[in-house]
Coordinates of C-alpha atoms and ligand atoms in Angstrom, one line a residue:
F18 CA -62.7 156.2 12.9
S19 CA -60.0 158.7 12.3
S20 CA -56.7 157.1 13.2
S21 CA -54.2 159.9 13.4
K22 CA -51.0 157.8 13.5
K23 CA -48.2 160.4 13.7
S24 CA -44.8 159.0 14.1
V25 CA -42.7 160.4 17.0
C26 CA -39.4 161.5 15.5
N27 CA -36.3 161.3 17.6
F28 CA -33.4 162.4 15.5
P29 CA -29.8 161.8 16.6
P30 CA -28.1 164.8 18.3
G31 CA -26.2 167.4 16.3
P32 CA -25.2 171.1 16.3
R33 CA -28.0 173.5 17.1
P34 CA -29.4 174.9 13.8
L35 CA -29.8 178.6 13.1
P36 CA -32.8 180.0 11.4
L37 CA -32.7 179.7 7.6
I38 CA -29.1 178.5 7.3
G39 CA -29.3 175.5 9.7
N40 CA -25.8 174.4 10.4
L41 CA -24.2 175.9 7.3
N42 CA -22.1 178.1 9.7
V43 CA -20.2 175.0 10.7
V44 CA -20.0 173.2 7.3
D45 CA -17.3 174.2 4.8
L46 CA -19.1 173.6 1.5
K47 CA -15.7 173.4 -0.3
K48 CA -14.8 170.4 1.8
P49 CA -18.1 169.2 3.5
F50 CA -16.6 165.7 4.2
Q51 CA -14.0 167.3 6.4
S52 CA -16.5 169.3 8.3
L53 CA -18.7 166.2 8.9
T54 CA -15.6 164.3 10.1
E55 CA -14.9 167.1 12.6
L56 CA -18.6 167.0 13.7
S57 CA -18.4 163.3 14.3
K58 CA -15.7 163.8 16.8
I59 CA -18.1 166.0 18.8
Y60 CA -21.5 164.3 18.3
G61 CA -20.4 160.7 17.8
N62 CA -21.1 158.1 15.1
I63 CA -24.6 159.1 14.2
F64 CA -25.6 162.7 14.2
T65 CA -28.0 165.2 12.5
V66 CA -26.9 168.1 10.4
H67 CA -29.1 170.8 8.9
F68 CA -28.0 171.8 5.5
G69 CA -30.2 174.9 5.3
P70 CA -33.7 173.5 5.8
R71 CA -32.6 170.0 4.8
K72 CA -32.2 167.7 7.8
V73 CA -29.7 165.0 7.2
V74 CA -28.5 162.1 9.3
V75 CA -24.8 161.3 9.0
L76 CA -23.3 157.8 9.7
A77 CA -19.7 157.7 10.8
G78 CA -17.2 155.0 11.5
Y79 CA -17.2 151.5 9.9
E80 CA -19.3 149.8 12.6
T81 CA -22.2 152.3 12.3
I82 CA -22.1 152.4 8.5
K83 CA -22.1 148.6 8.4
D84 CA -24.9 148.3 10.9
A85 CA -27.1 150.6 8.9
L86 CA -26.3 149.8 5.3
S87 CA -25.8 146.1 5.7
N88 CA -27.6 144.9 8.9
H89 CA -30.6 147.3 8.2
A90 CA -30.2 147.1 4.4
E91 CA -33.9 147.7 3.6
E92 CA -34.3 150.5 6.1
F93 CA -31.4 152.5 4.6
G94 CA -31.7 151.2 1.1
E95 CA -33.4 154.0 -0.9
R96 CA -31.5 156.7 -2.8
A97 CA -32.0 160.2 -1.5
E98 CA -34.0 162.6 -3.7
I99 CA -31.3 165.1 -4.6
P100 CA -32.8 168.1 -6.5
I101 CA -30.1 168.6 -9.1
F102 CA -30.1 164.9 -10.0
R103 CA -33.9 164.9 -10.1
K104 CA -33.7 167.8 -12.6
M105 CA -31.1 166.0 -14.6
T106 CA -32.7 162.6 -14.8
Q107 CA -36.4 163.0 -14.0
G108 CA -36.1 159.9 -11.8
N109 CA -34.8 157.8 -14.7
G110 CA -31.7 155.5 -14.9
I111 CA -30.0 153.5 -12.2
A112 CA -28.1 155.6 -9.8
F113 CA -30.8 158.2 -8.9
S114 CA -34.0 156.2 -9.6
H115 CA -36.3 154.8 -6.9
G116 CA -38.5 151.9 -5.9
E117 CA -39.6 149.3 -8.5
L118 CA -38.1 151.1 -11.4
W119 CA -34.7 151.1 -9.8
K120 CA -35.1 147.4 -9.0
T121 CA -35.9 146.5 -12.6
M122 CA -33.0 148.6 -14.0
R123 CA -30.5 147.3 -11.5
R124 CA -31.4 143.7 -12.2
F125 CA -31.4 144.2 -15.9
T126 CA -28.1 146.1 -15.9
L127 CA -26.2 143.6 -13.7
S128 CA -27.3 140.6 -15.8
T129 CA -26.5 142.5 -19.1
L130 CA -23.1 143.6 -17.8
R131 CA -22.4 139.9 -17.0
D132 CA -23.6 138.8 -20.5
F133 CA -21.2 141.3 -22.0
G134 CA -18.3 140.1 -20.0
M135 CA -18.1 141.5 -16.5
G136 CA -15.8 139.1 -14.7
K137 CA -15.1 137.1 -17.8
R138 CA -12.1 136.4 -20.0
T139 CA -13.5 138.1 -23.0
L140 CA -13.6 141.4 -21.1
E141 CA -10.2 140.8 -19.7
I142 CA -8.9 140.6 -23.3
R143 CA -10.7 143.8 -24.3
I144 CA -9.2 145.6 -21.3
L145 CA -5.7 144.4 -22.1
E146 CA -6.1 145.7 -25.7
E147 CA -6.9 149.0 -24.2
V148 CA -3.9 148.8 -21.8
N149 CA -1.7 148.2 -24.9
S150 CA -3.1 151.2 -26.7
L151 CA -2.5 153.3 -23.6
I152 CA 1.1 152.0 -23.4
K153 CA 1.8 153.0 -27.0
Y154 CA 0.4 156.5 -26.2
F155 CA 2.6 156.8 -23.1
E156 CA 5.7 155.6 -25.1
S157 CA 5.1 158.4 -27.6
Y158 CA 6.3 160.8 -24.9
H159 CA 9.7 159.1 -24.7
G160 CA 9.9 159.8 -20.9
K161 CA 9.1 163.5 -21.3
P162 CA 6.5 165.0 -18.9
F163 CA 2.8 164.9 -19.8
D164 CA -0.6 165.2 -18.1
T165 CA -2.4 161.8 -17.9
K166 CA -5.8 163.1 -17.1
M167 CA -7.6 163.0 -20.5
I168 CA -5.8 160.0 -21.8
L169 CA -6.6 157.8 -18.8
N170 CA -10.1 159.0 -19.0
N171 CA -10.3 158.0 -22.7
A172 CA -8.7 154.6 -22.1
V173 CA -10.9 153.6 -19.2
S174 CA -14.0 155.0 -20.9
N175 CA -13.4 152.8 -23.9
V176 CA -13.9 149.7 -21.7
I177 CA -17.4 150.8 -20.7
C178 CA -18.1 152.1 -24.2
S179 CA -17.3 148.6 -25.6
I180 CA -19.8 147.1 -23.1
L181 CA -22.5 149.8 -23.8
F182 CA -22.1 150.3 -27.6
G183 CA -19.8 147.5 -28.8
E184 CA -17.2 150.0 -30.0
R185 CA -14.2 151.9 -28.8
F186 CA -13.2 155.4 -29.8
E187 CA -9.8 156.7 -31.0
Y188 CA -8.0 158.8 -28.4
D189 CA -8.1 161.9 -30.7
D190 CA -11.8 161.5 -31.7
P191 CA -13.2 165.0 -31.3
V192 CA -16.7 163.8 -30.4
F193 CA -15.4 161.4 -27.7
L194 CA -13.1 164.1 -26.3
T195 CA -16.1 166.5 -26.0
L196 CA -18.2 163.9 -24.2
L197 CA -15.5 163.2 -21.7
K198 CA -15.0 166.9 -21.1
L199 CA -18.7 167.4 -20.4
I200 CA -18.7 164.5 -17.9
N201 CA -15.5 165.8 -16.2
Q202 CA -17.0 169.2 -15.9
N203 CA -20.2 167.9 -14.4
T204 CA -18.4 165.7 -11.9
K205 CA -16.5 168.7 -10.7
L206 CA -19.5 171.1 -10.7
L207 CA -21.8 168.6 -8.9
G208 CA -19.7 168.9 -5.8
S209 CA -19.4 172.7 -6.0
P210 CA -20.8 174.9 -3.3
M211 CA -23.2 176.6 -5.7
V212 CA -24.8 173.3 -6.8
Q213 CA -24.9 172.2 -3.2
L214 CA -26.8 175.4 -2.3
Y215 CA -29.3 174.6 -5.1
N216 CA -29.8 171.2 -3.5
F217 CA -30.4 172.7 -0.1
Y218 CA -32.8 175.5 -1.3
P219 CA -34.5 174.1 -4.4
S220 CA -37.7 175.8 -3.7
L221 CA -36.1 179.2 -4.2
G222 CA -35.9 178.1 -7.8
F223 CA -32.5 179.8 -8.2
L224 CA -30.4 178.0 -10.7
S225 CA -26.8 179.3 -10.4
G226 CA -24.5 179.4 -13.4
A227 CA -22.9 176.2 -12.2
S228 CA -26.3 174.3 -12.1
K229 CA -27.2 175.7 -15.5
T230 CA -24.0 174.4 -16.9
V231 CA -24.6 171.0 -15.4
L232 CA -28.0 170.8 -17.1
Q233 CA -26.7 172.2 -20.5
N234 CA -24.0 169.5 -20.4
I235 CA -26.6 166.9 -19.8
S236 CA -28.6 168.0 -22.8
E237 CA -25.5 167.9 -25.0
L238 CA -24.7 164.4 -23.8
N239 CA -28.3 163.5 -24.3
A240 CA -28.3 164.7 -27.9
F241 CA -25.2 162.6 -28.7
L242 CA -26.8 159.5 -27.1
Q243 CA -30.0 159.9 -29.1
K244 CA -28.1 159.9 -32.3
L245 CA -26.2 156.8 -31.2
F246 CA -29.4 155.0 -30.1
Q247 CA -31.0 155.8 -33.5
E248 CA -28.0 154.2 -35.3
H249 CA -28.2 151.1 -33.0
Q250 CA -32.0 150.9 -33.6
E251 CA -31.5 150.9 -37.4
E252 CA -28.8 148.3 -37.4
L253 CA -30.2 146.1 -34.6
N254 CA -29.6 142.4 -35.2
E255 CA -31.3 140.4 -32.4
D256 CA -29.0 137.4 -33.1
D257 CA -25.9 139.5 -32.7
L258 CA -26.2 142.1 -30.0
T259 CA -23.3 144.5 -29.7
G260 CA -23.8 145.6 -26.1
F261 CA -26.0 147.0 -23.4
V262 CA -27.8 149.5 -25.7
D263 CA -28.9 146.7 -28.1
A264 CA -30.0 144.5 -25.2
F265 CA -32.1 147.4 -23.9
L266 CA -33.6 148.0 -27.3
V267 CA -34.6 144.4 -27.7
K268 CA -36.2 144.4 -24.2
Q269 CA -38.0 147.7 -25.1
K270 CA -39.5 146.0 -28.2
Q271 CA -40.6 143.0 -26.2
E272 CA -42.3 145.2 -23.6
S273 CA -43.8 147.7 -26.1
K274 CA -47.4 146.4 -25.6
K275 CA -47.3 146.6 -21.8
P276 CA -49.1 149.6 -20.4
H277 CA -46.2 150.2 -17.9
T278 CA -42.7 149.4 -18.7
A279 CA -39.3 150.4 -17.2
F280 CA -37.8 150.1 -20.6
S281 CA -38.6 153.6 -21.8
N282 CA -36.4 156.0 -23.8
G283 CA -35.7 158.0 -20.7
N284 CA -34.4 155.0 -18.9
L285 CA -32.3 154.0 -21.8
T286 CA -30.7 157.4 -21.9
F287 CA -30.0 157.8 -18.2
S288 CA -29.0 154.2 -17.5
T289 CA -26.4 154.5 -20.4
L290 CA -25.3 157.9 -19.0
D291 CA -25.0 156.6 -15.5
L292 CA -22.8 153.7 -16.6
F293 CA -20.8 155.9 -18.9
A294 CA -20.2 158.6 -16.3
A295 CA -19.8 156.3 -13.2
G296 CA -17.7 153.9 -15.2
T297 CA -15.2 156.4 -16.4
E298 CA -14.4 159.1 -14.0
T299 CA -14.1 157.0 -10.8
T300 CA -11.8 154.3 -12.2
S301 CA -9.5 156.6 -14.2
T302 CA -9.2 159.0 -11.2
T303 CA -8.1 156.1 -9.0
V304 CA -5.4 155.0 -11.6
R305 CA -4.2 158.6 -11.7
W306 CA -3.9 158.7 -7.9
G307 CA -2.0 155.4 -8.2
L308 CA 0.6 156.9 -10.6
L309 CA 1.0 160.0 -8.5
L310 CA 1.5 157.9 -5.3
M311 CA 4.1 155.8 -7.2
M312 CA 6.1 158.9 -8.0
K313 CA 5.9 160.0 -4.4
Y314 CA 6.9 156.5 -3.1
P315 CA 9.5 155.1 -5.6
E316 CA 10.5 152.3 -3.2
I317 CA 6.9 151.0 -3.3
Q318 CA 6.9 151.3 -7.1
R319 CA 10.1 149.3 -7.2
K320 CA 8.8 146.5 -5.0
I321 CA 5.8 146.1 -7.3
Q322 CA 8.1 145.8 -10.3
E323 CA 10.3 143.3 -8.5
E324 CA 7.2 141.2 -7.6
M325 CA 6.2 141.3 -11.3
N326 CA 9.7 140.3 -12.4
H327 CA 9.3 137.1 -10.4
V328 CA 5.9 136.0 -11.5
I329 CA 5.2 137.5 -15.0
E330 CA 7.0 136.1 -18.1
P331 CA 9.4 138.7 -19.7
G332 CA 7.6 140.9 -22.2
E333 CA 4.1 139.9 -20.9
L334 CA 1.5 142.0 -19.1
P335 CA 0.0 140.8 -15.9
R336 CA -3.3 138.8 -16.2
L337 CA -6.1 138.5 -13.7
E338 CA -5.1 135.0 -12.9
D339 CA -1.7 136.4 -11.7
R340 CA -3.4 138.4 -9.0
K341 CA -3.0 135.7 -6.4
K342 CA 0.7 135.5 -7.1
M343 CA 1.1 139.3 -6.6
P344 CA 0.0 140.0 -3.0
Y345 CA 2.2 143.1 -2.7
T346 CA 0.7 144.7 -5.9
E347 CA -2.8 143.8 -4.7
A348 CA -2.1 145.4 -1.3
V349 CA -0.9 148.6 -3.0
I350 CA -4.0 148.8 -5.2
H351 CA -6.2 148.5 -2.2
E352 CA -4.2 151.0 -0.3
I353 CA -4.5 153.5 -3.2
Q354 CA -8.3 153.2 -3.1
R355 CA -8.3 153.5 0.7
F356 CA -6.0 156.5 0.7
A357 CA -7.5 158.3 -2.3
N358 CA -10.9 158.0 -0.8
I359 CA -12.5 159.3 -4.0
V360 CA -16.2 159.2 -2.9
P361 CA -15.8 160.4 0.7
M362 CA -19.4 161.0 1.5
G363 CA -20.7 158.0 -0.5
V364 CA -23.9 158.8 -2.5
S365 CA -26.7 159.9 -0.2
R366 CA -29.3 157.3 0.8
S367 CA -32.7 157.8 2.3
T368 CA -35.1 155.9 4.5
P369 CA -38.0 154.3 2.6
S370 CA -40.1 154.2 5.9
D371 CA -39.8 155.4 9.5
V372 CA -36.7 153.7 10.9
N373 CA -35.8 152.7 14.5
F374 CA -32.1 152.6 14.7
R375 CA -29.9 152.7 17.8
G376 CA -32.6 154.3 19.9
Y377 CA -33.5 157.0 17.4
V378 CA -36.6 157.2 15.2
I379 CA -35.6 158.5 11.8
P380 CA -38.7 159.4 9.7
K381 CA -39.4 158.2 6.2
G382 CA -37.6 160.1 3.5
T383 CA -34.7 161.4 5.6
E384 CA -31.5 161.9 3.7
I385 CA -28.7 159.7 5.0
I386 CA -25.0 160.3 4.4
P387 CA -22.7 157.3 4.9
L388 CA -19.4 159.0 5.5
L389 CA -17.3 156.5 3.7
T390 CA -14.1 158.5 4.5
S391 CA -14.7 157.8 8.2
A392 CA -14.6 154.0 7.6
L393 CA -11.6 154.2 5.3
N394 CA -9.8 156.2 8.0
D395 CA -11.3 154.6 11.0
E396 CA -8.6 154.4 13.7
L397 CA -10.2 151.2 15.1
H398 CA -9.5 149.5 11.8
W399 CA -6.3 151.0 10.4
K400 CA -2.9 151.2 12.0
T401 CA -1.8 154.4 10.3
P402 CA -4.9 155.8 8.7
A403 CA -3.4 159.1 7.6
Q404 CA -0.4 157.4 6.0
F405 CA -0.1 155.7 2.6
N406 CA 0.9 152.2 3.9
P407 CA 0.3 149.1 1.8
S408 CA 1.0 146.9 4.9
H409 CA -2.6 147.7 5.9
F410 CA -3.4 144.9 3.6
L411 CA -0.5 142.5 4.3
D412 CA 0.0 140.0 7.1
A413 CA 3.4 139.3 8.8
N414 CA 4.3 136.8 6.0
G415 CA 3.5 139.2 3.2
N416 CA 0.2 137.6 2.2
F417 CA -2.6 139.8 1.0
I418 CA -5.4 140.2 3.6
R419 CA -8.9 141.5 3.0
R420 CA -10.0 144.2 5.5
E421 CA -13.7 144.6 6.3
A422 CA -13.5 148.4 6.8
F423 CA -12.3 148.7 3.1
I424 CA -15.6 149.9 1.6
P425 CA -14.7 152.4 -1.2
F426 CA -17.6 151.0 -3.2
S427 CA -20.0 151.3 -0.2
I428 CA -22.1 148.3 0.9
G429 CA -25.7 147.2 1.0
R430 CA -28.6 147.3 -1.5
R431 CA -27.3 150.2 -3.5
A432 CA -23.6 149.5 -3.3
C433 CA -21.6 150.2 -6.5
L434 CA -22.9 148.1 -9.4
G435 CA -19.6 148.3 -11.2
E436 CA -17.3 147.1 -8.4
G437 CA -16.4 143.9 -10.3
L438 CA -15.6 145.8 -13.5
A439 CA -13.7 148.5 -11.6
K440 CA -11.5 145.9 -9.8
M441 CA -10.6 144.2 -13.0
E442 CA -9.7 147.5 -14.6
L443 CA -7.7 148.9 -11.7
F444 CA -5.6 145.8 -11.6
L445 CA -5.0 145.5 -15.3
F446 CA -4.4 149.2 -16.0
F447 CA -2.2 149.9 -13.0
S448 CA -0.1 146.8 -13.0
G449 CA 0.2 146.9 -16.9
L450 CA 1.5 150.4 -16.8
L451 CA 4.0 149.6 -14.0
R452 CA 5.2 146.6 -16.0
K453 CA 6.3 148.9 -18.9
F454 CA 7.3 152.2 -17.3
V455 CA 9.0 153.7 -14.3
F456 CA 7.0 156.8 -13.2
H457 CA 9.0 159.8 -12.1
P458 CA 8.2 163.4 -11.3
P459 CA 9.2 165.9 -14.1
P460 CA 12.9 167.1 -14.0
G461 CA 13.3 169.7 -11.3
V462 CA 10.3 168.4 -9.2
D463 CA 11.3 166.6 -6.1
K464 CA 9.1 163.8 -4.8
S465 CA 8.6 165.8 -1.6
D466 CA 7.0 168.6 -3.7
L467 CA 4.3 166.3 -5.1
D468 CA 1.0 167.5 -3.7
L469 CA -1.4 164.9 -2.4
T470 CA -4.2 167.3 -1.5
A471 CA -7.4 166.6 -3.4
D472 CA -9.3 168.7 -5.9
V473 CA -12.8 168.5 -4.5
G474 CA -15.8 167.8 -6.7
F475 CA -18.4 165.0 -6.6
T476 CA -15.2 162.9 -6.4
L477 CA -11.8 163.7 -5.0
T478 CA -9.3 163.9 -7.8
P479 CA -5.5 164.6 -7.8
M480 CA -4.5 168.3 -8.4
P481 CA -3.2 168.9 -11.9
H482 CA 0.3 167.4 -12.3
L483 CA 2.7 166.0 -14.9
V484 CA 4.3 162.6 -15.0
C485 CA 7.3 161.1 -16.7
A486 CA 6.7 157.6 -17.9
V487 CA 10.2 156.2 -18.6
P488 CA 10.0 152.9 -20.6
F489 CA 12.1 150.1 -19.1
C490 CA 13.7 149.5 -22.5
L491 CA 15.2 153.1 -22.2
L492 CA 16.6 152.2 -18.8
C493 CA 18.5 149.1 -19.8
Ligands
HEM509 C1 -22.7 153.6 -7.1 C2 -18.0 154.0 -6.0 C3 -16.8 152.3 -10.4 C4 -21.5 152.2 -11.6 C5 -21.5 153.8 -6.4 C6 -21.4 154.3 -5.0 C7 -20.1 154.4 -4.7 C8 -19.3 154.0 -5.9 C9 -19.5 154.8 -3.4 C10 -22.6 154.6 -4.1 C11 -23.1 153.3 -3.6 C12 -24.2 153.4 -2.5 O1 -25.1 154.2 -2.5 O2 -24.1 152.5 -1.6 C13 -17.2 153.6 -7.1 C14 -15.8 153.6 -7.2 C15 -15.4 153.1 -8.4 C16 -16.7 152.9 -9.1 C17 -14.9 153.9 -6.0 C18 -14.1 152.9 -9.0 C19 -13.0 152.9 -8.5 C20 -17.9 152.1 -11.1 C21 -18.0 151.6 -12.4 C22 -19.3 151.5 -12.8 C23 -20.1 152.1 -11.6 C24 -16.8 151.1 -13.3 C25 -20.0 151.1 -14.1 C26 -20.1 149.9 -14.5 C27 -22.2 152.6 -10.5 C28 -23.6 152.7 -10.4 C29 -24.0 153.1 -9.2 C30 -22.8 153.2 -8.4 C31 -24.6 152.4 -11.6 C32 -25.4 153.3 -8.6 C33 -25.9 152.0 -8.0 C34 -27.4 152.1 -7.5 O3 -27.8 153.2 -7.1 O4 -28.0 151.0 -7.4 N1 -20.2 153.6 -6.9 N2 -17.7 153.2 -8.3 N3 -19.2 152.4 -10.7 N4 -21.7 152.9 -9.2 FE1 -19.7 152.9 -8.7

């Protein structure tokens, strides 16, 4: 018998596609998340957009995103096949791998991150050491204006480097600076219109200058990592593992006789790179947004510092255990993440099989965009979504309250793997810096001049700006 079982697709509604370009006439590739937000006002909380020949389903508003990613976790739980990432990783690593390989890598990575301190006191101490190095660096400017971008990147990156390699790098180490520059450049380029066009029309085979740069940067990062892996291999001591890379090498050895193993060199390279890149840029960008917002809203900065004066001993930095005594600071940190909205379109998912969802039939392999910005700005959940307002996370008595529409790390099967680490870092870096310094705009710049529009790449980062970090000891 020939059973021709063809599924009947029934995509959600959306703008009418034009030949070849689809809906690119109504999507601004410089700010696609804004165009999708506008489209959701016309077509509702689930709609279809044609990025050239690529048919994508967009989920908007907290309820719809939660229903799909959490209530239908399996059905929306695969990562989309994005051409530039495919070319970069060949399907290796954690963030852009699929199926069984992804499962094995995610499980191994989570348990290894826990072994090396995620959520534990040892890691807290490591982060606090880094906060102290950062404070010394900030002090060296004696309140004069400087750009925090690279130095925050270095400091945050050192935390993940300790977990991956068991070592930190000096802030002026030229190799380290080069690596971070390559990662920064890629994060910017991966959201650029030229790279998006490559993703929409990969079969044209046209690699723009931007896509070529992305791939060159990956091969430079790769070369550096291979050298490092070699050193770790030579010095490997199974009784004294230094970090994730060593743990992977041991597992690789154990599985070397197996005909199929996930613990290949390719997976070592791209898992390390995924953690290095995802663990650096996102968190340091959030801290940078935080300092910019504190310069813009000095009264909020002052309230945090007053709260710390009440609960932290003089001369001490805040510890994780102090968090519950610092509801206002907690509320501000959450509001920074909500307002900064650094991954506005999440990371595209896909359907591992045909999916029936809300009366639509979405075929296997369809790209899904969870529009996280629409949850973080959902009018049904936030009193003043467009305003920076820490009281979104406070009750009438000033207690911190969790809000379910707060999903900057996304939700469901492929939700951010580093959420626990990121939250530790955000609290310790942000509150530690505010414990030691008052942040001001440079002389001659009024707080009203500070620009809160985002520089758009794969993430939303603050526009270039300078800060003055005035040590409290200079004020008294
Ligand atoms: C994935 C946000 C920090 C590692 C993601 C995703 C988002 C996100 C939105 C996509 C999740 C999905 O598809 O549902 C953030 C934000 C951060 C942050 C806002 C900081 C403020 C980190 C850190 C690490 C990390 C510190 C490293 C330890 C990853 C990895 C994935 C991921 C490996 C891919 C997970 C998978 O595909 O299974 N992150 N992240 N992230 N993040 Fe983060």
